[in-house]
């Protein structure tokens, strides 16, 4: 059963609504791009975006003002994990966005085979760490927010992932 | 023997990994935060309850809230890609500031907490009602419906839509939801569902979407908060 919203005063409700709208507008494209890059089909990104913002709407009071984007990435990562093991619904919040994204043209990357192979030889955790840095431009302390770990742990994990990627790049033929 | 900790090597790694990213060419209508698609999603999210849901999807199933009723759901046809959208939200009565027709402004409606337990004195919320010129859909959602929706009925009529929207007192968890829908043949009325925000028997509806070129008829009942002393409609309706 839904817990009662804490019957906020109208002022509080306005502040929360304004905060959410600001977050939504500021992060919509980043989150959509984040989701698109990680979904097999562009339509699937619609659910990730809609569900992530829905969570943000419900928890707007918990989102640190200066970390909204990172907070959304963190939630979206969980959404993506859930998507991989759940059947999605038909008509819902994301219906319209899904329709539109179905028209999205996807240009497959052009990368030397050995680079792709080296990257795919890494664990999924290493890959995602490196993607967050290269694709989303996150620094180590920002990774910590997304991954919900300490900054120190994030630095160590990133360092190791880089080391393993460098090693994999040096031996392309072994993974062939 | 490695120099991989140097900044240059990191940059080179990042460059290679960036090459691995697929490129997406998204239609402007979906890409722009102020475009019609993003604005509609924002509007729908902000009219859902802020109460915490169970993070699951519960699709409609037989034997639940529509049992025994004649009703039809149309599969959303993709007739109006890129179209603008109109949003109509039923609002409270007695809000003197309620405009009859208001563009949904960026400052938007405040949070809707109407799916929480029934409150005998729901707080007033501004009306959110807008019909965007050139729109091809009307979206009807409920902010906190105690109102007689006659005014919005009239708006729908202005668009030549044979759609009757009424409200009925319901238990708290069904406030703002579609509790009954009857549609004519070929009626393309689509329910908007908020998975994870559902009643115990799987009603996840938070609104409906109707194409403006709708030629059929529809009768739709939304749940509203009971007035003091009023008994909510039972599950059987």
Short mmCIF file of C-alpha atoms in Angstrom, two decimals:
data_model
loop_
_atom_site.label_atom_id
_atom_site.label_comp_id
_atom_site.label_asym_id
_atom_site.label_seq_id
_atom_site.Cartn_x
_atom_site.Cartn_y
_atom_site.Cartn_z
CA UNK A 1 0.00 0.00 0.00
CA UNK A 2 1.27 3.35 -0.89
CA UNK A 3 2.66 5.21 2.00
CA UNK A 4 1.09 8.53 2.35
CA UNK A 5 2.98 11.37 0.89
CA UNK A 6 3.79 13.47 3.89
CA UNK A 7 1.04 15.94 3.07
CA UNK A 8 3.53 18.65 2.35
CA UNK A 9 2.52 22.20 2.57
CA UNK A 10 1.70 23.71 -0.75
CA UNK A 11 5.00 25.56 -0.64
CA UNK A 12 6.98 22.39 -0.12
CA UNK A 13 5.10 20.72 -2.93
CA UNK A 14 5.90 23.62 -5.23
CA UNK A 15 9.55 23.53 -4.29
CA UNK A 16 9.72 19.77 -4.89
CA UNK A 17 7.93 20.12 -8.21
CA UNK A 18 10.24 22.92 -9.30
CA UNK A 19 13.31 20.93 -8.28
CA UNK A 20 12.11 17.92 -10.19
CA UNK A 21 11.41 19.92 -13.31
CA UNK A 22 14.82 21.50 -13.18
CA UNK A 23 16.45 18.11 -12.78
CA UNK A 24 14.34 16.64 -15.57
CA UNK A 25 15.19 19.37 -18.04
CA UNK A 26 18.85 19.44 -17.14
CA UNK A 27 19.38 15.69 -17.29
CA UNK A 28 16.85 14.42 -19.81
CA UNK A 29 19.30 14.24 -22.70
CA UNK A 30 22.15 12.83 -20.65
CA UNK A 31 19.93 10.12 -19.24
CA UNK A 32 18.40 9.32 -22.62
CA UNK A 33 21.84 9.07 -24.18
CA UNK A 34 23.03 6.95 -21.27
CA UNK A 35 20.12 4.55 -21.75
CA UNK A 36 20.32 4.45 -25.55
CA UNK A 37 23.98 3.47 -25.48
CA UNK A 38 23.23 0.58 -23.19
CA UNK A 39 20.05 -0.83 -24.70
CA UNK A 40 19.96 -3.25 -27.59
CA UNK A 41 16.99 -1.45 -29.10
CA UNK A 42 16.37 2.29 -28.85
CA UNK A 43 12.76 1.69 -27.76
CA UNK A 44 13.99 -0.08 -24.66
CA UNK A 45 15.66 3.13 -23.52
CA UNK A 46 12.23 4.71 -23.14
CA UNK A 47 11.39 2.50 -20.18
CA UNK A 48 14.70 3.21 -18.52
CA UNK A 49 14.25 6.95 -18.86
CA UNK A 50 10.63 6.96 -17.74
CA UNK A 51 11.14 4.61 -14.82
CA UNK A 52 14.26 6.40 -13.65
CA UNK A 53 12.57 9.79 -13.67
CA UNK A 54 9.56 8.28 -11.92
CA UNK A 55 11.82 7.12 -9.12
CA UNK A 56 13.43 10.55 -9.03
CA UNK A 57 10.02 12.20 -8.78
CA UNK A 58 9.13 10.06 -5.81
CA UNK A 59 12.47 10.59 -4.11
CA UNK A 60 13.22 14.12 -5.14
CA UNK A 61 13.86 15.06 -1.53
CA UNK A 62 16.65 12.49 -1.29
CA UNK A 63 18.58 13.62 -4.34
CA UNK A 64 21.62 15.75 -3.57
CA UNK A 65 21.29 18.98 -5.48
CA UNK A 66 24.70 18.87 -7.09
CA UNK A 67 24.60 15.17 -7.90
CA UNK A 68 21.32 14.79 -9.71
CA UNK A 69 22.82 13.46 -12.90
CA UNK A 70 24.96 10.91 -11.11
CA UNK A 71 22.04 9.85 -8.95
CA UNK A 72 19.96 9.27 -12.09
CA UNK A 73 22.74 7.22 -13.68
CA UNK A 74 22.89 5.07 -10.57
CA UNK A 75 19.14 4.41 -10.65
CA UNK A 76 19.22 3.80 -14.39
CA UNK A 77 21.93 1.17 -13.96
CA UNK A 78 19.60 -0.73 -11.66
CA UNK A 79 16.75 -0.28 -14.11
CA UNK A 80 18.90 -1.72 -16.86
CA UNK A 81 19.73 -4.70 -14.71
CA UNK A 82 16.03 -5.24 -14.10
CA UNK A 83 15.20 -4.89 -17.75
CA UNK A 84 17.45 -7.71 -18.63
CA UNK A 85 15.36 -10.09 -16.61
CA UNK A 86 11.88 -8.75 -16.92
CA UNK A 87 9.27 -8.70 -19.61
CA UNK A 88 8.17 -5.20 -20.32
CA UNK A 89 4.63 -3.93 -20.45
CA UNK A 90 2.64 -2.45 -23.27
CA UNK A 91 0.91 0.80 -22.59
CA UNK A 92 2.48 2.85 -19.88
CA UNK A 93 4.27 6.05 -19.07
CA UNK A 94 6.86 5.50 -21.71
CA UNK A 95 4.56 4.59 -24.59
CA UNK A 96 5.00 7.81 -26.48
CA UNK A 97 8.74 8.02 -25.99
CA UNK A 98 9.04 4.41 -27.06
CA UNK A 99 7.16 5.11 -30.28
CA UNK A 100 9.42 7.99 -31.07
CA UNK A 101 12.62 6.17 -30.22
CA UNK A 102 11.62 3.30 -32.48
CA UNK A 103 12.47 5.62 -35.35
CA UNK A 104 15.96 6.22 -34.05
CA UNK A 105 18.72 5.49 -36.48
CA UNK A 106 21.56 3.61 -34.86
CA UNK A 107 25.02 3.82 -36.35
CA UNK A 108 27.12 0.88 -35.29
CA UNK A 109 30.61 1.79 -34.12
CA UNK A 110 33.52 1.36 -36.45
CA UNK A 111 36.37 0.08 -34.39
CA UNK A 112 39.30 -2.13 -35.15
CA UNK A 113 38.36 -5.69 -34.29
CA UNK A 114 41.09 -6.15 -31.74
CA UNK A 115 39.94 -3.15 -29.73
CA UNK A 116 36.37 -4.45 -29.50
CA UNK A 117 37.64 -7.88 -28.65
CA UNK A 118 39.95 -6.58 -25.97
CA UNK A 119 37.14 -4.57 -24.42
CA UNK A 120 34.66 -7.43 -24.49
CA UNK A 121 37.19 -9.71 -22.85
CA UNK A 122 36.87 -7.62 -19.69
CA UNK A 123 34.30 -8.37 -17.03
CA UNK A 124 30.99 -6.53 -17.37
CA UNK A 125 31.85 -4.55 -14.25
CA UNK A 126 35.16 -3.40 -15.73
CA UNK A 127 33.50 -2.55 -19.02
CA UNK A 128 30.83 -0.45 -17.36
CA UNK A 129 33.37 1.38 -15.25
CA UNK A 130 35.36 2.29 -18.34
CA UNK A 131 32.22 3.22 -20.27
CA UNK A 132 31.10 5.56 -17.51
CA UNK A 133 34.44 7.33 -17.75
CA UNK A 134 34.77 7.41 -21.52
CA UNK A 135 31.14 7.76 -22.56
CA UNK A 136 29.69 9.82 -19.73
CA UNK A 137 32.93 11.58 -18.88
CA UNK A 138 32.79 10.75 -15.19
CA UNK A 139 35.72 11.26 -12.86
CA UNK A 140 36.61 8.73 -10.17
CA UNK A 141 34.75 10.53 -7.40
CA UNK A 142 31.69 10.75 -9.61
CA UNK A 143 31.93 7.05 -10.33
CA UNK A 144 31.70 6.52 -6.62
CA UNK A 145 28.28 8.19 -6.54
CA UNK A 146 26.96 6.18 -9.46
CA UNK A 147 28.33 2.90 -8.17
CA UNK A 148 27.45 3.71 -4.59
CA UNK A 149 30.91 3.00 -3.24
CA UNK A 150 33.65 5.08 -1.65
CA UNK A 151 35.75 7.34 -3.83
CA UNK A 152 38.78 5.35 -2.87
CA UNK A 153 37.17 2.08 -3.92
CA UNK A 154 36.10 3.66 -7.20
CA UNK A 155 39.65 4.83 -7.88
CA UNK A 156 41.05 1.40 -7.19
CA UNK A 157 38.46 -0.34 -9.34
CA UNK A 158 39.07 2.08 -12.18
CA UNK A 159 42.80 1.67 -11.92
CA UNK A 160 42.48 -2.09 -12.12
CA UNK A 161 40.04 -1.95 -14.99
CA UNK A 162 42.41 0.27 -16.93
CA UNK A 163 45.29 -2.05 -16.23
CA UNK A 164 43.32 -5.06 -17.44
CA UNK A 165 42.17 -3.22 -20.55
CA UNK A 166 45.72 -2.20 -21.37
CA UNK A 167 46.83 -5.79 -20.93
CA UNK A 168 44.03 -7.04 -23.15
CA UNK A 169 44.94 -4.53 -25.83
CA UNK A 170 48.48 -5.81 -25.85
CA UNK A 171 47.40 -9.37 -26.55
CA UNK A 172 44.64 -9.22 -29.09
CA UNK A 173 45.44 -12.55 -30.63
CA UNK A 174 44.91 -14.49 -27.41
CA UNK A 175 41.23 -13.64 -27.27
CA UNK A 176 40.61 -14.46 -30.86
CA UNK B 1 57.29 -2.31 -18.56
CA UNK B 2 54.01 -0.56 -18.87
CA UNK B 3 53.32 3.11 -18.85
CA UNK B 4 49.56 2.69 -18.63
CA UNK B 5 49.12 4.97 -15.65
CA UNK B 6 50.16 8.00 -17.55
CA UNK B 7 47.50 10.46 -18.48
CA UNK B 8 48.22 9.92 -22.13
CA UNK B 9 47.50 6.24 -21.93
CA UNK B 10 44.28 6.92 -20.11
CA UNK B 11 43.26 9.36 -22.77
CA UNK B 12 44.07 6.84 -25.43
CA UNK B 13 41.99 4.18 -23.65
CA UNK B 14 39.09 6.58 -23.37
CA UNK B 15 39.38 7.45 -27.02
CA UNK B 16 39.22 3.79 -28.01
CA UNK B 17 36.28 3.13 -25.73
CA UNK B 18 34.45 6.13 -27.13
CA UNK B 19 34.82 4.56 -30.54
CA UNK B 20 32.88 1.59 -29.23
CA UNK B 21 29.79 3.65 -28.49
CA UNK B 22 26.99 3.32 -31.01
CA UNK B 23 25.69 6.60 -32.36
CA UNK B 24 22.01 7.39 -32.18
CA UNK B 25 20.13 9.82 -34.34
CA UNK B 26 17.05 10.59 -32.31
CA UNK B 27 14.16 12.60 -33.69
CA UNK B 28 14.20 16.15 -32.34
CA UNK B 29 10.68 15.66 -31.02
CA UNK B 30 11.99 13.03 -28.62
CA UNK B 31 15.43 14.45 -28.01
CA UNK B 32 14.64 17.96 -26.88
CA UNK B 33 13.76 18.33 -23.19
CA UNK B 34 11.22 20.94 -24.24
CA UNK B 35 9.92 18.88 -27.13
CA UNK B 36 6.45 17.34 -27.11
CA UNK B 37 7.54 13.86 -26.05
CA UNK B 38 9.68 14.92 -23.10
CA UNK B 39 7.05 17.40 -21.97
CA UNK B 40 4.34 14.77 -22.06
CA UNK B 41 6.43 12.36 -20.03
CA UNK B 42 7.21 15.09 -17.51
CA UNK B 43 3.55 15.95 -17.21
CA UNK B 44 2.49 12.35 -16.72
CA UNK B 45 5.17 11.65 -14.14
CA UNK B 46 4.29 14.75 -12.18
CA UNK B 47 0.64 13.80 -12.01
CA UNK B 48 1.44 10.40 -10.54
CA UNK B 49 1.43 9.87 -6.85
CA UNK B 50 4.60 10.66 -5.00
CA UNK B 51 3.87 7.71 -2.75
CA UNK B 52 6.39 4.94 -2.96
CA UNK B 53 5.31 2.05 -5.17
CA UNK B 54 6.36 -1.54 -5.31
CA UNK B 55 8.89 -1.60 -8.14
CA UNK B 56 7.04 -4.09 -10.26
CA UNK B 57 4.85 -4.07 -13.29
CA UNK B 58 1.38 -5.43 -12.89
CA UNK B 59 -0.47 -5.65 -16.14
CA UNK B 60 -4.21 -5.79 -16.26
CA UNK B 61 -5.60 -9.25 -15.86
CA UNK B 62 -8.94 -10.97 -16.19
CA UNK B 63 -11.20 -10.94 -13.21
CA UNK B 64 -9.91 -7.68 -11.87
CA UNK B 65 -11.30 -4.21 -11.83
CA UNK B 66 -13.02 -4.34 -15.19
CA UNK B 67 -14.60 -7.74 -14.70
CA UNK B 68 -18.02 -8.00 -16.21
CA UNK B 69 -17.83 -4.64 -17.86
CA UNK B 70 -17.96 -4.15 -21.54
CA UNK B 71 -14.93 -2.25 -22.54
CA UNK B 72 -12.29 -2.16 -25.11
CA UNK B 73 -8.70 -1.13 -25.24
CA UNK B 74 -7.24 -0.07 -28.47
CA UNK B 75 -3.69 -0.90 -29.22
CA UNK B 76 -1.91 2.41 -29.49
CA UNK B 77 -1.58 3.02 -33.16
CA UNK B 78 1.31 5.06 -34.30
CA UNK B 79 -0.81 7.45 -36.28
CA UNK B 80 0.55 10.63 -34.86
CA UNK B 81 4.25 10.33 -34.47
CA UNK B 82 5.77 13.64 -33.73
CA UNK B 83 2.45 15.16 -32.88
CA UNK B 84 1.97 17.61 -30.14
CA UNK B 85 -0.08 16.55 -27.22
CA UNK B 86 -2.84 18.06 -25.27
CA UNK B 87 -3.12 17.46 -21.61
CA UNK B 88 -6.30 17.73 -19.64
CA UNK B 89 -6.29 17.18 -15.95
CA UNK B 90 -9.43 17.19 -13.95
CA UNK B 91 -9.08 19.51 -11.07
CA UNK B 92 -10.61 20.42 -7.84
CA UNK B 93 -13.72 22.50 -7.65
CA UNK B 94 -13.79 25.64 -5.70
CA UNK B 95 -10.31 26.63 -6.66
CA UNK B 96 -11.05 30.17 -7.59
CA UNK B 97 -7.82 30.54 -9.45
CA UNK B 98 -8.60 27.66 -11.76
CA UNK B 99 -8.22 28.84 -15.27
CA UNK B 100 -10.53 27.24 -17.78
CA UNK B 101 -7.77 26.65 -20.21
CA UNK B 102 -4.22 26.97 -19.19
CA UNK B 103 -1.05 26.09 -20.93
CA UNK B 104 0.95 23.71 -18.83
CA UNK B 105 3.68 26.01 -17.75
CA UNK B 106 7.23 25.00 -16.93
CA UNK B 107 6.47 25.76 -13.34
CA UNK B 108 3.87 23.04 -13.71
CA UNK B 109 1.40 21.56 -11.35
CA UNK B 110 2.65 20.73 -7.90
CA UNK B 111 3.05 17.24 -6.62
CA UNK B 112 0.01 15.08 -6.69
CA UNK B 113 -0.21 12.94 -3.64
CA UNK B 114 -3.76 11.94 -4.32
CA UNK B 115 -3.15 8.23 -4.27
CA UNK B 116 -2.34 8.23 -0.62
CA UNK B 117 -4.90 7.32 1.98
CA UNK B 118 -8.08 9.27 1.74
CA UNK B 119 -7.92 12.60 3.33
CA UNK B 120 -11.17 14.23 4.26
CA UNK B 121 -9.70 17.60 3.46
CA UNK B 122 -7.52 17.26 0.41
CA UNK B 123 -5.32 20.23 -0.16
CA UNK B 124 -6.10 22.46 -3.08
CA UNK B 125 -3.98 22.16 -6.14
CA UNK B 126 -3.91 24.33 -9.18
CA UNK B 127 -5.65 23.17 -12.27
CA UNK B 128 -3.52 21.57 -14.91
CA UNK B 129 -5.48 21.68 -18.08
CA UNK B 130 -4.09 22.37 -21.44
CA UNK B 131 -4.93 21.76 -24.99
CA UNK B 132 -2.04 22.61 -27.22
CA UNK B 133 -3.05 24.00 -30.59
CA UNK B 134 -2.32 21.51 -33.31
CA UNK B 135 -2.26 18.61 -30.91
CA UNK B 136 -3.25 15.20 -32.13
CA UNK B 137 -3.81 13.61 -28.77
CA UNK B 138 -5.58 14.60 -25.64
CA UNK B 139 -4.23 13.18 -22.44
CA UNK B 140 -6.57 13.14 -19.51
CA UNK B 141 -5.09 12.61 -16.10
CA UNK B 142 -6.38 13.31 -12.66
CA UNK B 143 -4.69 15.52 -10.17
CA UNK B 144 -7.15 15.10 -7.34
CA UNK B 145 -10.61 14.81 -8.63
CA UNK B 146 -13.36 15.90 -6.39
CA UNK B 147 -14.65 18.11 -9.10
CA UNK B 148 -17.62 17.86 -11.26
CA UNK B 149 -15.78 17.47 -14.53
CA UNK B 150 -18.50 19.17 -16.54
CA UNK B 151 -16.22 22.00 -17.58
CA UNK B 152 -13.70 19.65 -19.09
CA UNK B 153 -16.50 17.72 -20.65
CA UNK B 154 -17.33 20.92 -22.45
CA UNK B 155 -13.73 21.27 -23.62
CA UNK B 156 -13.83 17.80 -25.08
CA UNK B 157 -17.10 18.61 -26.82
CA UNK B 158 -15.49 21.66 -28.36
CA UNK B 159 -13.13 19.30 -30.09
CA UNK B 160 -16.05 17.29 -31.34
CA UNK B 161 -15.18 14.34 -29.16
CA UNK B 162 -18.01 12.13 -27.98
CA UNK B 163 -16.37 11.37 -24.69
CA UNK B 164 -18.09 11.42 -21.38
CA UNK B 165 -15.85 11.76 -18.39
CA UNK B 166 -17.31 11.39 -14.97
CA UNK B 167 -15.88 10.74 -11.55
CA UNK B 168 -17.00 8.42 -8.81
CA UNK B 169 -16.01 8.22 -5.15
CA UNK B 170 -13.59 5.36 -4.62
CA UNK B 171 -11.29 3.98 -1.95
CA UNK B 172 -8.04 5.87 -1.64
CA UNK B 173 -5.90 3.55 -3.71
CA UNK B 174 -8.14 4.01 -6.74
CA UNK B 175 -8.28 7.79 -6.65
CA UNK B 176 -7.10 9.16 -9.96
CA UNK B 177 -7.46 5.86 -11.75
CA UNK B 178 -9.73 4.76 -14.53
CA UNK B 179 -12.36 2.73 -12.70
CA UNK B 180 -14.67 2.16 -15.63
CA UNK B 181 -14.38 2.55 -19.35
CA UNK B 182 -16.81 1.75 -22.08
CA UNK B 183 -15.95 2.53 -25.65
CA UNK B 184 -17.55 2.25 -29.04
CA UNK B 185 -16.23 0.29 -31.98
CA UNK B 186 -12.74 1.11 -33.17
CA UNK B 187 -12.23 3.46 -30.28
CA UNK B 188 -8.56 4.27 -29.90
CA UNK B 189 -8.56 5.07 -26.25
CA UNK B 190 -5.31 4.09 -24.66
CA UNK B 191 -4.81 3.88 -20.94
CA UNK B 192 -1.62 5.31 -19.56
CA UNK B 193 -0.27 3.03 -16.91
CA UNK B 194 2.29 3.63 -14.25
CA UNK B 195 3.76 0.24 -13.55
CA UNK B 196 4.77 -0.03 -9.96
CA UNK B 197 1.96 2.31 -9.02
CA UNK B 198 -0.91 -0.12 -8.99
CA UNK B 199 -3.81 -1.19 -6.85
CA UNK B 200 -3.82 -4.60 -5.24
CA UNK B 201 -5.78 -6.04 -8.14
CA UNK B 202 -3.60 -4.61 -10.82
CA UNK B 203 -5.11 -1.32 -11.89
CA UNK B 204 -2.10 0.79 -12.83
CA UNK B 205 -3.93 3.40 -14.85
CA UNK B 206 -3.07 7.03 -14.30
CA UNK B 207 -4.75 8.54 -17.31
CA UNK B 208 -6.00 8.05 -20.81
CA UNK B 209 -4.86 9.17 -24.20
CA UNK B 210 -7.30 9.91 -26.96
CA UNK B 211 -6.48 10.90 -30.50
CA UNK B 212 -8.16 14.13 -31.50
CA UNK B 213 -9.48 12.48 -34.63
CA UNK B 214 -11.39 10.09 -32.40
CA UNK B 215 -14.69 9.27 -34.11
CA UNK B 216 -16.13 6.70 -31.78
CA UNK B 217 -17.55 7.27 -28.33
CA UNK B 218 -16.25 6.58 -24.88
CA UNK B 219 -17.58 6.74 -21.38
CA UNK B 220 -14.86 6.91 -18.78
CA UNK B 221 -15.12 7.08 -15.03
CA UNK B 222 -12.20 8.20 -12.93
CA UNK B 223 -11.98 7.57 -9.22
CA UNK B 224 -12.10 10.55 -6.92
CA UNK B 225 -11.74 11.13 -3.22
CA UNK B 226 -15.06 10.61 -1.43
CA UNK B 227 -16.57 13.68 0.13
CA UNK B 228 -16.97 13.64 3.90
CA UNK B 229 -19.75 11.22 4.75
CA UNK B 230 -19.85 9.74 1.29
CA UNK B 231 -19.20 6.02 0.89
CA UNK B 232 -16.75 4.98 -1.75
CA UNK B 233 -17.91 2.82 -4.60
CA UNK B 234 -17.13 -0.82 -3.94
CA UNK B 235 -15.04 -2.97 -6.18
CA UNK B 236 -18.19 -4.17 -7.94
CA UNK B 237 -19.10 -0.61 -8.77
#
